[in-house]
PDB file of C-alpha atoms in Angstrom:
ATOM      1  CA  MET W   1      49.609 -18.217  26.528  1.00 57.00           C
ATOM      2  CA  THR W   2      47.167 -15.319  26.551  1.00 67.00           C
ATOM      3  CA  PRO W   3      43.688 -16.473  25.482  1.00 77.00           C
ATOM      4  CA  PRO W   4      41.975 -14.835  22.447  1.00 87.00           C
ATOM      5  CA  ALA W   5      40.222 -11.566  23.267  1.00 94.00           C
ATOM      6  CA  THR W   6      36.501 -10.920  22.994  1.00 98.00           C
ATOM      7  CA  THR W   7      35.711  -7.237  22.193  1.00 98.00           C
ATOM      8  CA  ARG W   8      32.593  -5.353  21.345  1.00 98.00           C
ATOM      9  CA  PHE W   9      31.524  -2.291  19.317  1.00 98.00           C
ATOM     10  CA  ALA W  10      28.382  -0.742  20.886  1.00 97.00           C
ATOM     11  CA  PRO W  11      26.982   2.225  18.905  1.00 95.00           C
ATOM     12  CA  SER W  12      23.787   4.063  19.877  1.00 94.00           C
ATOM     13  CA  PRO W  13      21.159   4.799  17.091  1.00 93.00           C
ATOM     14  CA  THR W  14      20.612   8.381  18.115  1.00 90.00           C
ATOM     15  CA  GLY W  15      21.792   9.485  14.718  1.00 89.00           C
ATOM     16  CA  PHE W  16      23.727   8.261  11.752  1.00 90.00           C
ATOM     17  CA  LEU W  17      27.168   6.733  11.977  1.00 92.00           C
ATOM     18  CA  HIS W  18      30.110   9.053  11.541  1.00 92.00           C
ATOM     19  CA  LEU W  19      33.847   8.585  11.214  1.00 93.00           C
ATOM     20  CA  GLY W  20      34.320   8.409  14.949  1.00 93.00           C
ATOM     21  CA  HIS W  21      32.211   5.248  14.927  1.00 94.00           C
ATOM     22  CA  VAL W  22      34.360   3.846  12.080  1.00 96.00           C
ATOM     23  CA  VAL W  23      37.404   4.302  14.319  1.00 96.00           C
ATOM     24  CA  SER W  24      35.665   2.599  17.234  1.00 96.00           C
ATOM     25  CA  GLY W  25      34.484  -0.267  15.131  1.00 97.00           C
ATOM     26  CA  LEU W  26      37.792  -0.923  13.454  1.00 97.00           C
ATOM     27  CA  TYR W  27      39.730  -0.507  16.751  1.00 97.00           C
ATOM     28  CA  SER W  28      37.527  -3.076  18.451  1.00 97.00           C
ATOM     29  CA  ARG W  29      37.826  -5.541  15.534  1.00 96.00           C
ATOM     30  CA  ILE W  30      41.606  -5.183  15.395  1.00 95.00           C
ATOM     31  CA  MET W  31      42.020  -5.545  19.115  1.00 95.00           C
ATOM     32  CA  ALA W  32      40.055  -8.830  18.974  1.00 95.00           C
ATOM     33  CA  GLY W  33      42.732 -10.245  16.605  1.00 92.00           C
ATOM     34  CA  GLU W  34      42.287 -13.024  14.123  1.00 90.00           C
ATOM     35  CA  ALA W  35      41.672 -15.661  16.820  1.00 91.00           C
ATOM     36  CA  GLY W  36      39.339 -13.548  18.977  1.00 95.00           C
ATOM     37  CA  LYS W  37      35.711 -12.599  18.819  1.00 97.00           C
ATOM     38  CA  PHE W  38      34.292  -9.230  17.751  1.00 98.00           C
ATOM     39  CA  LEU W  39      30.735  -8.514  18.852  1.00 98.00           C
ATOM     40  CA  ILE W  40      28.326  -5.722  17.903  1.00 98.00           C
ATOM     41  CA  ARG W  41      25.800  -4.391  20.452  1.00 98.00           C
ATOM     42  CA  ILE W  42      23.088  -1.771  19.820  1.00 97.00           C
ATOM     43  CA  GLU W  43      22.768   0.526  22.877  1.00 96.00           C
ATOM     44  CA  ASP W  44      19.292   1.864  22.380  1.00 95.00           C
ATOM     45  CA  ILE W  45      17.945   2.402  25.883  1.00 93.00           C
ATOM     46  CA  ASP W  46      17.368   6.120  25.208  1.00 90.00           C
ATOM     47  CA  THR W  47      13.897   5.717  23.778  1.00 83.00           C
ATOM     48  CA  THR W  48      13.474   9.461  23.378  1.00 84.00           C
ATOM     49  CA  ARG W  49      16.206   9.692  20.761  1.00 89.00           C
ATOM     50  CA  CYS W  50      16.651   6.132  19.378  1.00 91.00           C
ATOM     51  CA  THR W  51      14.163   5.152  16.740  1.00 91.00           C
ATOM     52  CA  PRO W  52      13.551   2.058  14.634  1.00 92.00           C
ATOM     53  CA  GLU W  53      14.384   4.038  11.545  1.00 93.00           C
ATOM     54  CA  LEU W  54      17.780   5.048  12.971  1.00 93.00           C
ATOM     55  CA  THR W  55      18.418   1.488  14.165  1.00 95.00           C
ATOM     56  CA  GLN W  56      17.817   0.168  10.711  1.00 95.00           C
ATOM     57  CA  ALA W  57      20.077   2.835   9.199  1.00 94.00           C
ATOM     58  CA  LEU W  58      22.796   1.858  11.673  1.00 94.00           C
ATOM     59  CA  ARG W  59      22.558  -1.845  10.695  1.00 95.00           C
ATOM     60  CA  GLU W  60      22.634  -0.926   6.962  1.00 95.00           C
ATOM     61  CA  ASP W  61      25.737   1.207   7.412  1.00 95.00           C
ATOM     62  CA  LEU W  62      27.498  -1.471   9.511  1.00 96.00           C
ATOM     63  CA  ASP W  63      26.781  -4.035   6.767  1.00 96.00           C
ATOM     64  CA  TRP W  64      28.126  -1.631   4.132  1.00 96.00           C
ATOM     65  CA  LEU W  65      31.370  -1.086   6.173  1.00 96.00           C
ATOM     66  CA  GLY W  66      31.814  -4.802   6.522  1.00 96.00           C
ATOM     67  CA  LEU W  67      31.603  -4.703  10.257  1.00 96.00           C
ATOM     68  CA  SER W  68      29.818  -7.937  11.071  1.00 96.00           C
ATOM     69  CA  SER W  69      29.424  -9.464  14.450  1.00 97.00           C
ATOM     70  CA  ASP W  70      30.927 -12.817  15.449  1.00 97.00           C
ATOM     71  CA  GLY W  71      27.795 -13.577  17.528  1.00 95.00           C
ATOM     72  CA  PRO W  72      24.201 -12.379  17.849  1.00 96.00           C
ATOM     73  CA  VAL W  73      23.782  -8.648  17.804  1.00 97.00           C
ATOM     74  CA  ARG W  74      22.396  -7.666  21.226  1.00 97.00           C
ATOM     75  CA  GLN W  75      19.873  -4.877  21.267  1.00 96.00           C
ATOM     76  CA  GLN W  76      19.525  -3.373  24.744  1.00 97.00           C
ATOM     77  CA  SER W  77      15.974  -2.284  24.503  1.00 95.00           C
ATOM     78  CA  GLU W  78      14.898  -5.972  24.267  1.00 96.00           C
ATOM     79  CA  HIS W  79      16.468  -6.750  27.688  1.00 97.00           C
ATOM     80  CA  LEU W  80      15.150  -4.127  30.082  1.00 96.00           C
ATOM     81  CA  ALA W  81      13.925  -6.744  32.538  1.00 96.00           C
ATOM     82  CA  GLU W  82      17.468  -7.975  33.035  1.00 97.00           C
ATOM     83  CA  TYR W  83      18.714  -4.444  33.916  1.00 97.00           C
ATOM     84  CA  HIS W  84      15.726  -3.990  36.281  1.00 97.00           C
ATOM     85  CA  ALA W  85      16.754  -7.237  38.004  1.00 98.00           C
ATOM     86  CA  VAL W  86      20.250  -5.834  38.672  1.00 98.00           C
ATOM     87  CA  LEU W  87      18.599  -2.635  40.058  1.00 98.00           C
ATOM     88  CA  ALA W  88      16.436  -4.733  42.357  1.00 97.00           C
ATOM     89  CA  ASN W  89      19.418  -6.601  43.660  1.00 98.00           C
ATOM     90  CA  LEU W  90      21.279  -3.417  44.529  1.00 98.00           C
ATOM     91  CA  ARG W  91      18.156  -1.878  45.999  1.00 97.00           C
ATOM     92  CA  GLU W  92      17.556  -4.916  48.300  1.00 97.00           C
ATOM     93  CA  ARG W  93      21.107  -4.574  49.507  1.00 97.00           C
ATOM     94  CA  GLY W  94      20.565  -0.978  50.525  1.00 96.00           C
ATOM     95  CA  LEU W  95      22.939   0.329  47.901  1.00 98.00           C
ATOM     96  CA  LEU W  96      20.418   2.561  46.023  1.00 97.00           C
ATOM     97  CA  TYR W  97      18.270   5.490  47.028  1.00 96.00           C
ATOM     98  CA  PRO W  98      15.627   7.583  45.219  1.00 95.00           C
ATOM     99  CA  CYS W  99      16.509  11.121  44.262  1.00 94.00           C
ATOM    100  CA  PHE W 100      13.977  13.787  43.238  1.00 92.00           C
ATOM    101  CA  CYS W 101      16.414  16.689  42.763  1.00 91.00           C
ATOM    102  CA  THR W 102      16.193  18.669  39.555  1.00 90.00           C
ATOM    103  CA  ARG W 103      19.309  19.451  37.432  1.00 90.00           C
ATOM    104  CA  ARG W 104      19.009  23.065  38.460  1.00 93.00           C
ATOM    105  CA  GLU W 105      18.969  22.207  42.150  1.00 92.00           C
ATOM    106  CA  ILE W 106      22.023  20.001  41.829  1.00 94.00           C
ATOM    107  CA  ALA W 107      23.904  22.664  39.811  1.00 94.00           C
ATOM    108  CA  GLU W 108      23.153  25.224  42.544  1.00 94.00           C
ATOM    109  CA  ALA W 109      24.210  22.888  45.409  1.00 91.00           C
ATOM    110  CA  ALA W 110      27.123  21.046  43.926  1.00 92.00           C
ATOM    111  CA  THR W 111      30.589  22.117  44.983  1.00 93.00           C
ATOM    112  CA  GLN W 112      32.751  19.406  43.380  1.00 95.00           C
ATOM    113  CA  VAL W 113      33.524  18.194  39.840  1.00 95.00           C
ATOM    114  CA  ALA W 114      34.121  14.598  39.051  1.00 96.00           C
ATOM    115  CA  PRO W 115      37.149  13.346  37.026  1.00 95.00           C
ATOM    116  CA  ASP W 116      35.050  13.189  33.863  1.00 94.00           C
ATOM    117  CA  GLY W 117      33.939  16.901  34.360  1.00 94.00           C
ATOM    118  CA  SER W 118      30.460  16.205  35.609  1.00 94.00           C
ATOM    119  CA  LEU W 119      29.097  17.723  38.787  1.00 95.00           C
ATOM    120  CA  VAL W 120      29.312  15.573  41.855  1.00 96.00           C
ATOM    121  CA  TYR W 121      25.872  15.101  43.391  1.00 96.00           C
ATOM    122  CA  PRO W 122      25.912  16.702  46.894  1.00 94.00           C
ATOM    123  CA  GLY W 123      23.938  13.910  48.555  1.00 93.00           C
ATOM    124  CA  THR W 124      20.796  15.942  49.359  1.00 92.00           C
ATOM    125  CA  CYS W 125      18.397  13.020  49.146  1.00 92.00           C
ATOM    126  CA  ARG W 126      20.836  10.608  50.670  1.00 90.00           C
ATOM    127  CA  HIS W 127      20.937  12.862  53.732  1.00 79.00           C
ATOM    128  CA  GLY W 128      17.304  12.336  54.384  1.00 70.00           C
ATOM    129  CA  ALA W 129      15.876  15.253  52.390  1.00 58.00           C
ATOM    130  CA  ALA W 130      14.275  12.991  49.809  1.00 55.00           C
ATOM    131  CA  ARG W 131      10.726  14.064  48.973  1.00 62.00           C
ATOM    132  CA  GLU W 132       8.265  12.772  46.468  1.00 64.00           C
ATOM    133  CA  GLU W 133       7.215  15.356  43.874  1.00 60.00           C
ATOM    134  CA  GLN W 134       3.721  14.953  42.405  1.00 55.00           C
ATOM    135  CA  GLY W 135       4.077  13.741  38.831  1.00 62.00           C
ATOM    136  CA  ARG W 136       7.789  13.274  38.951  1.00 74.00           C
ATOM    137  CA  ASP W 137       9.573   9.898  39.052  1.00 84.00           C
ATOM    138  CA  PRO W 138      12.838   9.661  40.968  1.00 92.00           C
ATOM    139  CA  VAL W 139      16.210   8.753  39.588  1.00 94.00           C
ATOM    140  CA  TRP W 140      17.950   5.975  41.580  1.00 96.00           C
ATOM    141  CA  ARG W 141      21.433   6.681  42.725  1.00 97.00           C
ATOM    142  CA  LEU W 142      24.222   4.338  43.927  1.00 98.00           C
ATOM    143  CA  ASP W 143      25.348   5.263  47.447  1.00 98.00           C
ATOM    144  CA  MET W 144      28.996   5.204  46.480  1.00 98.00           C
ATOM    145  CA  GLY W 145      30.297   5.555  50.046  1.00 97.00           C
ATOM    146  CA  ARG W 146      28.269   2.506  51.159  1.00 97.00           C
ATOM    147  CA  ALA W 147      29.245   0.584  48.026  1.00 98.00           C
ATOM    148  CA  LEU W 148      32.937   1.160  48.628  1.00 98.00           C
ATOM    149  CA  ASP W 149      32.549   0.176  52.303  1.00 97.00           C
ATOM    150  CA  VAL W 150      31.046  -3.135  51.060  1.00 97.00           C
ATOM    151  CA  LEU W 151      33.980  -3.664  48.738  1.00 97.00           C
ATOM    152  CA  GLN W 152      36.447  -2.353  51.310  1.00 96.00           C
ATOM    153  CA  ASP W 153      38.416  -0.893  48.409  1.00 94.00           C
ATOM    154  CA  VAL W 154      38.298   1.603  45.518  1.00 97.00           C
ATOM    155  CA  PRO W 155      38.615  -0.866  42.572  1.00 97.00           C
ATOM    156  CA  GLY W 156      41.376  -0.223  40.095  1.00 97.00           C
ATOM    157  CA  TRP W 157      41.498  -1.500  36.475  1.00 97.00           C
ATOM    158  CA  HIS W 158      43.799  -3.003  33.942  1.00 96.00           C
ATOM    159  CA  LYS W 159      44.742  -0.761  31.063  1.00 94.00           C
ATOM    160  CA  ALA W 160      45.625  -3.004  28.160  1.00 90.00           C
ATOM    161  CA  GLY W 161      49.307  -2.982  27.420  1.00 86.00           C
ATOM    162  CA  HIS W 162      50.181  -0.773  30.383  1.00 90.00           C
ATOM    163  CA  GLY W 163      49.226  -2.525  33.589  1.00 93.00           C
ATOM    164  CA  ARG W 164      47.175  -1.562  36.587  1.00 95.00           C
ATOM    165  CA  VAL W 165      45.540   1.890  36.988  1.00 96.00           C
ATOM    166  CA  ALA W 166      44.247   3.242  40.374  1.00 96.00           C
ATOM    167  CA  GLY W 167      40.425   3.719  40.524  1.00 96.00           C
ATOM    168  CA  LYS W 168      38.848   7.059  41.216  1.00 97.00           C
ATOM    169  CA  ALA W 169      35.281   5.981  41.913  1.00 97.00           C
ATOM    170  CA  ASP W 170      35.227   7.813  45.296  1.00 96.00           C
ATOM    171  CA  ALA W 171      35.611  11.185  43.429  1.00 97.00           C
ATOM    172  CA  PHE W 172      32.390  10.563  41.356  1.00 97.00           C
ATOM    173  CA  GLY W 173      29.901  10.642  44.256  1.00 96.00           C
ATOM    174  CA  ASP W 174      26.520   8.974  44.051  1.00 98.00           C
ATOM    175  CA  ILE W 175      26.069   8.255  40.316  1.00 97.00           C
ATOM    176  CA  VAL W 176      22.649   7.675  38.676  1.00 97.00           C
ATOM    177  CA  LEU W 177      21.875   4.055  37.814  1.00 97.00           C
ATOM    178  CA  ALA W 178      18.239   4.508  36.820  1.00 96.00           C
ATOM    179  CA  ARG W 179      17.242   7.637  34.947  1.00 92.00           C
ATOM    180  CA  ARG W 180      13.731   9.153  34.902  1.00 88.00           C
ATOM    181  CA  ASP W 181      13.199   8.860  31.112  1.00 84.00           C
ATOM    182  CA  THR W 182      14.656   5.370  30.532  1.00 85.00           C
ATOM    183  CA  GLY W 183      14.468   3.650  33.937  1.00 91.00           C
ATOM    184  CA  VAL W 184      18.095   2.432  33.488  1.00 95.00           C
ATOM    185  CA  SER W 185      21.417   3.999  32.778  1.00 95.00           C
ATOM    186  CA  TYR W 186      24.495   3.536  30.552  1.00 95.00           C
ATOM    187  CA  HIS W 187      26.810   2.506  33.407  1.00 96.00           C
ATOM    188  CA  LEU W 188      24.383  -0.271  34.523  1.00 97.00           C
ATOM    189  CA  CYS W 189      23.582  -1.655  31.107  1.00 98.00           C
ATOM    190  CA  VAL W 190      27.083  -1.621  29.700  1.00 97.00           C
ATOM    191  CA  THR W 191      28.671  -3.470  32.638  1.00 98.00           C
ATOM    192  CA  HIS W 192      25.846  -6.023  32.735  1.00 98.00           C
ATOM    193  CA  ASP W 193      26.120  -6.682  28.967  1.00 98.00           C
ATOM    194  CA  ASP W 194      29.926  -6.877  28.939  1.00 98.00           C
ATOM    195  CA  ALA W 195      29.776  -9.505  31.633  1.00 98.00           C
ATOM    196  CA  LEU W 196      26.880 -11.437  30.059  1.00 98.00           C
ATOM    197  CA  GLU W 197      28.650 -11.572  26.603  1.00 98.00           C
ATOM    198  CA  GLY W 198      32.022 -12.519  28.013  1.00 97.00           C
ATOM    199  CA  VAL W 199      33.839  -9.348  26.821  1.00 98.00           C
ATOM    200  CA  THR W 200      37.428  -9.608  27.965  1.00 97.00           C
ATOM    201  CA  THR W 201      38.746  -6.296  26.500  1.00 97.00           C
ATOM    202  CA  VAL W 202      36.494  -3.306  26.572  1.00 98.00           C
ATOM    203  CA  THR W 203      37.481  -0.966  23.708  1.00 97.00           C
ATOM    204  CA  ARG W 204      36.071   2.601  23.433  1.00 95.00           C
ATOM    205  CA  GLY W 205      37.094   6.234  22.996  1.00 95.00           C
ATOM    206  CA  ARG W 206      39.290   8.206  25.388  1.00 95.00           C
ATOM    207  CA  ASP W 207      36.250  10.319  26.409  1.00 93.00           C
ATOM    208  CA  LEU W 208      35.074   7.369  28.439  1.00 95.00           C
ATOM    209  CA  TYR W 209      38.425   6.742  30.147  1.00 96.00           C
ATOM    210  CA  GLU W 210      37.372   8.081  33.494  1.00 96.00           C
ATOM    211  CA  ALA W 211      34.039   6.238  33.477  1.00 95.00           C
ATOM    212  CA  THR W 212      36.024   2.991  33.861  1.00 97.00           C
ATOM    213  CA  SER W 213      36.467   3.640  37.597  1.00 97.00           C
ATOM    214  CA  VAL W 214      32.659   3.794  38.182  1.00 97.00           C
ATOM    215  CA  GLN W 215      31.950   0.676  36.112  1.00 98.00           C
ATOM    216  CA  ARG W 216      34.560  -1.315  37.976  1.00 98.00           C
ATOM    217  CA  VAL W 217      32.537  -0.690  41.186  1.00 98.00           C
ATOM    218  CA  LEU W 218      29.452  -2.218  39.592  1.00 98.00           C
ATOM    219  CA  GLN W 219      31.390  -5.205  38.382  1.00 98.00           C
ATOM    220  CA  ASP W 220      32.741  -5.987  41.871  1.00 98.00           C
ATOM    221  CA  LEU W 221      29.371  -5.404  43.532  1.00 98.00           C
ATOM    222  CA  MET W 222      27.693  -7.856  41.238  1.00 98.00           C
ATOM    223  CA  GLY W 223      30.562 -10.404  41.099  1.00 98.00           C
ATOM    224  CA  TRP W 224      31.043  -9.880  37.450  1.00 98.00           C
ATOM    225  CA  PRO W 225      34.448 -10.679  35.753  1.00 97.00           C
ATOM    226  CA  GLU W 226      36.902  -7.748  35.338  1.00 97.00           C
ATOM    227  CA  PRO W 227      37.852  -7.174  31.729  1.00 97.00           C
ATOM    228  CA  ALA W 228      40.847  -5.169  30.478  1.00 97.00           C
ATOM    229  CA  TYR W 229      40.241  -1.737  29.006  1.00 97.00           C
ATOM    230  CA  ALA W 230      41.649  -0.106  25.922  1.00 96.00           C
ATOM    231  CA  HIS W 231      40.797   3.475  24.818  1.00 97.00           C
ATOM    232  CA  HIS W 232      41.449   4.839  21.381  1.00 96.00           C
ATOM    233  CA  ALA W 233      42.160   8.382  20.186  1.00 95.00           C
ATOM    234  CA  LEU W 234      39.225  10.540  19.166  1.00 93.00           C
ATOM    235  CA  ILE W 235      38.575  12.362  15.902  1.00 90.00           C
ATOM    236  CA  LEU W 236      38.335  16.029  16.836  1.00 79.00           C
ATOM    237  CA  ASP W 237      36.771  19.002  15.010  1.00 70.00           C
ATOM    238  CA  ALA W 238      38.656  22.231  14.260  1.00 66.00           C
ATOM    239  CA  ALA W 239      37.705  23.477  17.751  1.00 63.00           C
ATOM    240  CA  GLY W 240      39.183  20.452  19.399  1.00 67.00           C
ATOM    241  CA  HIS W 241      35.801  18.916  20.310  1.00 69.00           C
ATOM    242  CA  LYS W 242      34.851  15.299  19.868  1.00 71.00           C
ATOM    243  CA  LEU W 243      33.172  14.492  16.577  1.00 64.00           C
ATOM    244  CA  SER W 244      29.400  14.080  17.076  1.00 63.00           C
ATOM    245  CA  LYS W 245      26.467  12.761  15.102  1.00 55.00           C
ATOM    246  CA  ARG W 246      25.604  16.344  14.211  1.00 54.00           C
ATOM    247  CA  ASP W 247      28.706  16.487  12.033  1.00 50.00           C
ATOM    248  CA  GLY W 248      26.959  15.378   8.796  1.00 49.00           C
ATOM    249  CA  ALA W 249      30.002  16.246   6.602  1.00 49.00           C
ATOM    250  CA  GLU W 250      31.837  13.378   8.289  1.00 71.00           C
ATOM    251  CA  GLY W 251      28.815  11.062   8.315  1.00 88.00           C
ATOM    252  CA  VAL W 252      29.249   7.600   6.780  1.00 93.00           C
ATOM    253  CA  ARG W 253      25.837   7.891   4.940  1.00 91.00           C
ATOM    254  CA  VAL W 254      26.831  11.261   3.482  1.00 90.00           C
ATOM    255  CA  LEU W 255      30.085   9.872   2.204  1.00 92.00           C
ATOM    256  CA  ARG W 256      28.258   6.875   0.753  1.00 92.00           C
ATOM    257  CA  GLN W 257      25.891   9.151  -1.139  1.00 91.00           C
ATOM    258  CA  ALA W 258      28.862  11.200  -2.388  1.00 92.00           C
ATOM    259  CA  GLY W 259      30.288   8.070  -4.092  1.00 94.00           C
ATOM    260  CA  TRP W 260      32.874   6.969  -1.575  1.00 95.00           C
ATOM    261  CA  THR W 261      33.623   3.312  -1.543  1.00 96.00           C
ATOM    262  CA  THR W 262      33.749   1.210   1.652  1.00 96.00           C
ATOM    263  CA  ARG W 263      37.582   1.012   1.469  1.00 96.00           C
ATOM    264  CA  GLN W 264      37.896   4.712   1.061  1.00 95.00           C
ATOM    265  CA  VAL W 265      35.855   5.353   4.189  1.00 95.00           C
ATOM    266  CA  LEU W 266      37.711   2.681   6.162  1.00 95.00           C
ATOM    267  CA  GLU W 267      40.987   4.325   5.071  1.00 94.00           C
ATOM    268  CA  HIS W 268      39.861   7.993   5.521  1.00 94.00           C
ATOM    269  CA  PRO W 269      42.835  10.064   6.691  1.00 93.00           C
ATOM    270  CA  LEU W 270      41.090  10.940   9.928  1.00 92.00           C
ATOM    271  CA  VAL W 271      40.326   7.271  10.604  1.00 94.00           C
ATOM    272  CA  ARG W 272      43.898   6.214   9.860  1.00 94.00           C
ATOM    273  CA  GLN W 273      45.333   9.042  12.063  1.00 93.00           C
ATOM    274  CA  ALA W 274      43.273   8.009  15.034  1.00 94.00           C
ATOM    275  CA  LEU W 275      44.014   4.320  14.750  1.00 95.00           C
ATOM    276  CA  GLU W 276      47.761   4.848  14.219  1.00 93.00           C
ATOM    277  CA  ALA W 277      47.792   6.959  17.362  1.00 93.00           C
ATOM    278  CA  SER W 278      46.008   4.188  19.272  1.00 93.00           C
ATOM    279  CA  LEU W 279      47.345   0.848  18.134  1.00 90.00           C
ATOM    280  CA  PRO W 280      50.770  -0.703  18.653  1.00 78.00           C
ATOM    281  CA  THR W 281      53.139   0.005  15.737  1.00 63.00           C
ATOM    282  CA  GLY W 282      52.406  -2.057  12.758  1.00 58.00           C
ATOM    283  CA  LEU W 283      49.132  -3.407  13.915  1.00 64.00           C
ATOM    284  CA  TYR W 284      47.024  -1.146  11.707  1.00 61.00           C
ATOM    285  CA  SER W 285      47.399  -1.813   7.971  1.00 63.00           C
ATOM    286  CA  GLY W 286      44.383   0.012   6.641  1.00 62.00           C
ATOM    287  CA  GLY W 287      40.778  -1.017   6.353  1.00 55.00           C
TER     288      GLY W 287
END
């Protein structure tokens, strides 16, 4: 018998919630099932854009939507020491190196594109050209080649309901695990927290499908459990772009102020369309 799933919904308070978040939250809750556990995590490591006011607004909108966590709500900014401990572990094992390259320098030198569309770092600082710039902190990059040598494999992953998927981490190059502005990175924090909270099925949008390959490397390097992954369809604008927090017309707070009820928002046609395209037939019955 398959054990109950533990899922998580992890919004970032860099703006107000929009309908894309409603899809993510409902998808995660539905995938947990009645016997499973649905957790909420606030990913607020970006201190330049995340504010206490936006965090409070996020919590209020989640309460209004009826999306409550089955456990303590984890707020990443309160656990930076844990992420730095993981960085120290990887650094001591010779798997990280400092990089002082600017975005412009990388753009001018890069010749490859990763599966997610980002530029592959050309390895300038890994090749011994690292140099300290006065007044500039380095980013810390994972030496992907060395990491895969340690693992003796390119880790694949389990796509929920479909089976095993081959990993592509070797096509991403040396990813950043500690940014200049925050001292940590999304990949690092999310894999740490999923392991810590016992998440068994990671649910998120299809825009993060390719990132799974990178995160599987970190899980195996740190000896963390491997979860299954399920990616839902996105709500797209008229131009075919992912809905962003700038799309105020589709914002939960805007709809609330316009007199929409919680049920109306949960059953918004765009939300229903995305969920029906993502869930097994009959699993979605409305908000």
